[in-house]
Tab-separated table of C-alpha atoms in Angstrom:
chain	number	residue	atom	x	y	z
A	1	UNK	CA	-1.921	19.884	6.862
A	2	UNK	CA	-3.295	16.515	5.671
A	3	UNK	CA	-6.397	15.799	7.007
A	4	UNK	CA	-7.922	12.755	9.088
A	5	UNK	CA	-8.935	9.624	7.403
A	6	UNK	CA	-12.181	8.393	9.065
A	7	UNK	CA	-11.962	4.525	10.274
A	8	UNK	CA	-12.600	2.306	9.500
A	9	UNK	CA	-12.835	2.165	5.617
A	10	UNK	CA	-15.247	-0.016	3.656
A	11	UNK	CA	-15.120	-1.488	0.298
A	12	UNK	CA	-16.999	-4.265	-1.046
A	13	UNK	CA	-15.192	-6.961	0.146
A	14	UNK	CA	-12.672	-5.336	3.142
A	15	UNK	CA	-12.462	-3.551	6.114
A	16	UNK	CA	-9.288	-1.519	6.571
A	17	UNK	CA	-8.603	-0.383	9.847
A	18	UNK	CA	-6.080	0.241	12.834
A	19	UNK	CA	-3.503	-2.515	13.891
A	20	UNK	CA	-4.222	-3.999	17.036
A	21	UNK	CA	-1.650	-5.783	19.203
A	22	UNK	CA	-3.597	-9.089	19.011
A	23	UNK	CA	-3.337	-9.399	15.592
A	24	UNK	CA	0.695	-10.450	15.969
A	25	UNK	CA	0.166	-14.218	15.922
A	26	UNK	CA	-1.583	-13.372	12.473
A	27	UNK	CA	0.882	-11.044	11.284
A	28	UNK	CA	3.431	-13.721	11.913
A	29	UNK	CA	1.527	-16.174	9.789
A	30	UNK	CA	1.299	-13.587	6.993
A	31	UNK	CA	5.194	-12.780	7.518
A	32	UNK	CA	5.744	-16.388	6.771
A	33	UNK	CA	4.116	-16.852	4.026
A	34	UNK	CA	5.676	-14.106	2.230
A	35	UNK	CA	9.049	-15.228	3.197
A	36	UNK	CA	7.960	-19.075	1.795
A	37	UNK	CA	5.999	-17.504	-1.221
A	38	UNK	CA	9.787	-15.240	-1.827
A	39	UNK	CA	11.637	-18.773	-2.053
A	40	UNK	CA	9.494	-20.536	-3.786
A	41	UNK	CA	9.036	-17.896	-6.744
A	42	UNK	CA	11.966	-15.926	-6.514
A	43	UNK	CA	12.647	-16.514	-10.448
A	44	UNK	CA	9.286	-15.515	-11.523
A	45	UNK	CA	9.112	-11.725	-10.675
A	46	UNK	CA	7.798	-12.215	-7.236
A	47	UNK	CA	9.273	-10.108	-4.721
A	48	UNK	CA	8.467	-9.890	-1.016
A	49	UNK	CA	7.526	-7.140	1.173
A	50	UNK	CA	10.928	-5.454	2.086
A	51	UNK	CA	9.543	-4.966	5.868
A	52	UNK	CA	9.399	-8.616	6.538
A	53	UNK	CA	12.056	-10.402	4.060
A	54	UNK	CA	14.507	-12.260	5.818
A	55	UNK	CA	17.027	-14.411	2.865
A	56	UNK	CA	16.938	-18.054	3.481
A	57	UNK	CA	20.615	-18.606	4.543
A	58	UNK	CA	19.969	-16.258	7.459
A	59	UNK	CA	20.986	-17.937	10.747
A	60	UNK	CA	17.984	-18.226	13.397
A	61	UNK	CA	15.785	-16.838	10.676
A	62	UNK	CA	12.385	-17.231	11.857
A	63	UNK	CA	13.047	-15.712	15.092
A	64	UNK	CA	14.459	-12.928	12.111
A	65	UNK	CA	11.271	-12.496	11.071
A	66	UNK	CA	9.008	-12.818	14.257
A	67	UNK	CA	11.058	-9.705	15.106
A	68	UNK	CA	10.561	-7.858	12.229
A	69	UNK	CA	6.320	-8.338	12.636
A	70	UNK	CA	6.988	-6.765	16.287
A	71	UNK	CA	8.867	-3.926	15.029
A	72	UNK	CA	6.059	-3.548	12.754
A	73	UNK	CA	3.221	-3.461	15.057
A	74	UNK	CA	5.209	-1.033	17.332
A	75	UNK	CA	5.445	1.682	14.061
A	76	UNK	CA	2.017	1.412	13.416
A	77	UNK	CA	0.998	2.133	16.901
A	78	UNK	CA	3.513	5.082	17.230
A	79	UNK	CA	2.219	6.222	13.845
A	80	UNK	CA	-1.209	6.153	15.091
A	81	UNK	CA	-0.321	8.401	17.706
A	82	UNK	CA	1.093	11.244	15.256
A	83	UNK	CA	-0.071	14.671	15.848
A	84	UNK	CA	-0.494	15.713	12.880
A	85	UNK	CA	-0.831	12.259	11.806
A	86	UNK	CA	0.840	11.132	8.349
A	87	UNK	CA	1.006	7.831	8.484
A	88	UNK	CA	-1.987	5.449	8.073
A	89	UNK	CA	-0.053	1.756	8.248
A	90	UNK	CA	-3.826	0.155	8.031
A	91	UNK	CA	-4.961	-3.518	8.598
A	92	UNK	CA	-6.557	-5.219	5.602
A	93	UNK	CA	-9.564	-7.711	6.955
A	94	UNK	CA	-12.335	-9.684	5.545
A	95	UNK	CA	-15.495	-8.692	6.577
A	96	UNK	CA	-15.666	-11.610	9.429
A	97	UNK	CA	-12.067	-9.107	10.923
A	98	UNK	CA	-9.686	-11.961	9.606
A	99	UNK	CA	-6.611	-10.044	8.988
A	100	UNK	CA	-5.234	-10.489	5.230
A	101	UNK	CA	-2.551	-7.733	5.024
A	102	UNK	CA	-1.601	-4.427	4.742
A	103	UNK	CA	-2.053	-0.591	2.910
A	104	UNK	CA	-0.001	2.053	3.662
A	105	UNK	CA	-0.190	5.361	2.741
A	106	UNK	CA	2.193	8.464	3.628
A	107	UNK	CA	-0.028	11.963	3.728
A	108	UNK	CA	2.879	14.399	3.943
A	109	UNK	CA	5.592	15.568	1.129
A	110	UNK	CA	9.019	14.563	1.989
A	111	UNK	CA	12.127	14.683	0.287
A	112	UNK	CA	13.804	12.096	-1.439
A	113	UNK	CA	17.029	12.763	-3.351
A	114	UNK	CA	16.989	16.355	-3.798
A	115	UNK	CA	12.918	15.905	-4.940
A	116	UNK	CA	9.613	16.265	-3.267
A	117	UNK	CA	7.705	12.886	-2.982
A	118	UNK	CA	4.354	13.529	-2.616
A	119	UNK	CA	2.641	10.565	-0.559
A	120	UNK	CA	4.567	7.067	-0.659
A	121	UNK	CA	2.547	4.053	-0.548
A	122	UNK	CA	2.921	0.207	0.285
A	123	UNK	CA	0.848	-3.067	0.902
A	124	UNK	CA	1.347	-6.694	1.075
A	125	UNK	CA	-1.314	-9.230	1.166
A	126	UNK	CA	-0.884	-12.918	2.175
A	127	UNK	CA	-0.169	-14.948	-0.244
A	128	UNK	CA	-2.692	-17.612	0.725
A	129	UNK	CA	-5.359	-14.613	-0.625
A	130	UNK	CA	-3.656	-13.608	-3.810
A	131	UNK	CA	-5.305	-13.583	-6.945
A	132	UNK	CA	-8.408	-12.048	-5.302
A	133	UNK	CA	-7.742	-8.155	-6.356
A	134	UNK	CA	-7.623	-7.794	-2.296
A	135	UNK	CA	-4.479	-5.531	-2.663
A	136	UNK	CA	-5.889	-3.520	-5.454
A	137	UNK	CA	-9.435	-3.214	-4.039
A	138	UNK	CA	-7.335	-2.028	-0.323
A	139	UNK	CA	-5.168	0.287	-2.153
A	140	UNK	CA	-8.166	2.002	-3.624
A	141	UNK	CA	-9.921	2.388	-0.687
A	142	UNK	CA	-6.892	3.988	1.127
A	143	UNK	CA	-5.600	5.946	-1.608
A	144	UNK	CA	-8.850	7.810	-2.352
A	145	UNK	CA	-8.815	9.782	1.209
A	146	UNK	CA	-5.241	10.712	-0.257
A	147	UNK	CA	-6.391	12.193	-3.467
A	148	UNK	CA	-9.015	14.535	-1.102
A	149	UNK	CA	-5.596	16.625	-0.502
A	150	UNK	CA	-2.862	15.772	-2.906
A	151	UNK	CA	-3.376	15.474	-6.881
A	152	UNK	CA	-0.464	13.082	-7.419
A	153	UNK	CA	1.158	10.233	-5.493
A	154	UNK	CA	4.550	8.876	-5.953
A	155	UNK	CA	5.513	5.209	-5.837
A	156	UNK	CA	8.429	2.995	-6.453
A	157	UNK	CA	8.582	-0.585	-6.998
A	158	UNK	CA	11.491	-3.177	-7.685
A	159	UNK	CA	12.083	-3.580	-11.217
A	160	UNK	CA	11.787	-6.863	-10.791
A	161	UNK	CA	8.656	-7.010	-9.165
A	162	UNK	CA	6.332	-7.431	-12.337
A	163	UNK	CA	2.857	-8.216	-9.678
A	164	UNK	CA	3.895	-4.724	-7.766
A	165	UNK	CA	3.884	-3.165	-11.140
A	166	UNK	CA	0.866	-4.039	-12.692
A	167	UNK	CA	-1.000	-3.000	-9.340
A	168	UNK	CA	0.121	0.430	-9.816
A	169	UNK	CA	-0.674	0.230	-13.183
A	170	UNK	CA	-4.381	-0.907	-12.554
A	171	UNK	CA	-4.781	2.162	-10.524
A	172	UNK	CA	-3.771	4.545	-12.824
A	173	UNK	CA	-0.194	4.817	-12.503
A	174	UNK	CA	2.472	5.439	-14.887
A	175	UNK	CA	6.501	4.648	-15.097
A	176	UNK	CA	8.011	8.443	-15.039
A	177	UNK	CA	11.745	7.398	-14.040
A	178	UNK	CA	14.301	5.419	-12.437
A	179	UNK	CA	16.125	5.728	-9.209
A	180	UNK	CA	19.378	4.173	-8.651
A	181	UNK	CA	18.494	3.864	-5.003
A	182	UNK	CA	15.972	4.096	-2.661
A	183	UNK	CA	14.985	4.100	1.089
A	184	UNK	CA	13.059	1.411	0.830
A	185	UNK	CA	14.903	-2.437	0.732
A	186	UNK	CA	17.840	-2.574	0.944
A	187	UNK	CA	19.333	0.375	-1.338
A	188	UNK	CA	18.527	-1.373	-4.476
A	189	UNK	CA	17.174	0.196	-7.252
A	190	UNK	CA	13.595	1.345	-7.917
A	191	UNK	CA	11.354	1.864	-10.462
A	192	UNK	CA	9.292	5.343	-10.196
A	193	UNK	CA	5.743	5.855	-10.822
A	194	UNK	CA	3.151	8.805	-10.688
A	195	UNK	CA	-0.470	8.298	-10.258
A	196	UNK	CA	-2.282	11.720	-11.045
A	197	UNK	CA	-5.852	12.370	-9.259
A	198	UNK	CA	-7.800	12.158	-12.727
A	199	UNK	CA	-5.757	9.179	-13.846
A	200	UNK	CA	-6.841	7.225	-10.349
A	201	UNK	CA	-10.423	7.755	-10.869
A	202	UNK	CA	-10.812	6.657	-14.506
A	203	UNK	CA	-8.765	3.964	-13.862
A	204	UNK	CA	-11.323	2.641	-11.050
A	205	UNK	CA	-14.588	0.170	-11.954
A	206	UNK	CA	-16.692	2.848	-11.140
A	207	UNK	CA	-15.205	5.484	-13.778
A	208	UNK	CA	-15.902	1.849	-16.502
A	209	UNK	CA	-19.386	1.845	-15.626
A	210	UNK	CA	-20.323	5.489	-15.659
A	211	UNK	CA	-17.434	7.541	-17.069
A	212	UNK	CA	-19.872	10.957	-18.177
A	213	UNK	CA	-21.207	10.600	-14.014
A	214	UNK	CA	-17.401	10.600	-12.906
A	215	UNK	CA	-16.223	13.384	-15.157
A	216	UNK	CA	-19.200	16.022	-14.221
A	217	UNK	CA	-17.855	15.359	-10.324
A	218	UNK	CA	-14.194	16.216	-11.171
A	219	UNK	CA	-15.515	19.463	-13.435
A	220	UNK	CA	-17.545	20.391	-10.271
A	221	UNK	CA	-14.488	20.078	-8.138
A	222	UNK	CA	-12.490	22.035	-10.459
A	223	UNK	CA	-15.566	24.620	-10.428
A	224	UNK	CA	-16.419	23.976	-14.095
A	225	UNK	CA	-19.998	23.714	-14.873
């Protein structure tokens, strides 16, 4: 059984936390921009978050989309209510509670075409606050509590998506296949990544500044000496 993650998470510039049902207006902004950042880049590797992409020809679209933030806000509150929870969809704020986007991380194996996933992660940040490191810097502070159970996580990304990849990337993760579908979009195909436990730490600021530190606390996990 996965255990709890404690909210809400610090890191040095965020606070990730629950969802709250006031925070729809803001979602709705965020939803927007992603959609307007998707058609104004769509020929430079940017792809949108799959949850809240609504194509451009689609009739009535932004009540499309307005939809699509209430949907959601109701899975994160049903996931919140899990028992055993597994799902932490978490709200990415500045420090003054301005929401900024999203991290989510799945604590449970599942299957996925005849393989065990272990974990399954997503985020989206708005657009307005890219270029920050915001969705690195959330994904690390999420994905840590993971890697107190698990010793790899799985990910996919759109081929296409060349921003999504270099995230996973940064935090240690590495190309280990090729799926000609997935569950996530819209049955298009994925790219598939690992990120091993070790690989996450070294790959983290901390591990740059004082790698012999980092390595005696994964030989004491390991019960080295």
């Amino acid at each position: 059984m996965a255990e709890s993650i404690f909210l809400p998470i610090k890191t040095e510039r965020l606070i990730i936390d629950e969802f709250k049902t006031s925070d729809f207006h803001r979602l709705q902004e965020i939803a927007f921009n992603i959609n307007h950042n998707a058609d104004l880049h769509a020929g430079e590797g940017y792809c949108p978050f799959y949850t809240f992409q609504v194509d451009k020809d689609t009739p009535d679209r932004d009540n499309v989309i307005r939809n699509k933030v209430s949907d959601f806000l109701i899975k994160a509150d049903r996931e919140r209510k899990q028992e055993p929870r597994s799902t932490y969809r978490m709200a990415v704020r500045l420090p003054n509670g301005m929401l900024i986007g999203n991290a989510t991380v799945d604590m449970l194996p599942f299957e996925e075409n005849g393989k065990k996933i272990y974990g399954d992660l997503g985020y989206f940040i708005d657009p307005k606050f890219g270029a920050h490191g915001y969705a690195t810097e959330a994904v690390r502070g999420l994905v840590h509590h993971f890697f107190k159970v698990y010793k790899k996580l799985d990910i996919t990304a759109h081929p296409a998506n060349k921003f999504s990849r270099k995230l996973i990337e940064r935090i240690g993760g590495k190309q280990v296949g090729y799926n000609a579908a997935s569950h996530y979009g819209h049955g298009e195909p994925r790219a598939v990544f690992e990120v091993h436990k070790e690989d996450f730490y070294r790959s983290s600021p901390f591990y740059q500044k004082m790698p012999n530190l980092l390595t005696l606390l994964i030989n004491r996990q390991r019960g080295k000496k």
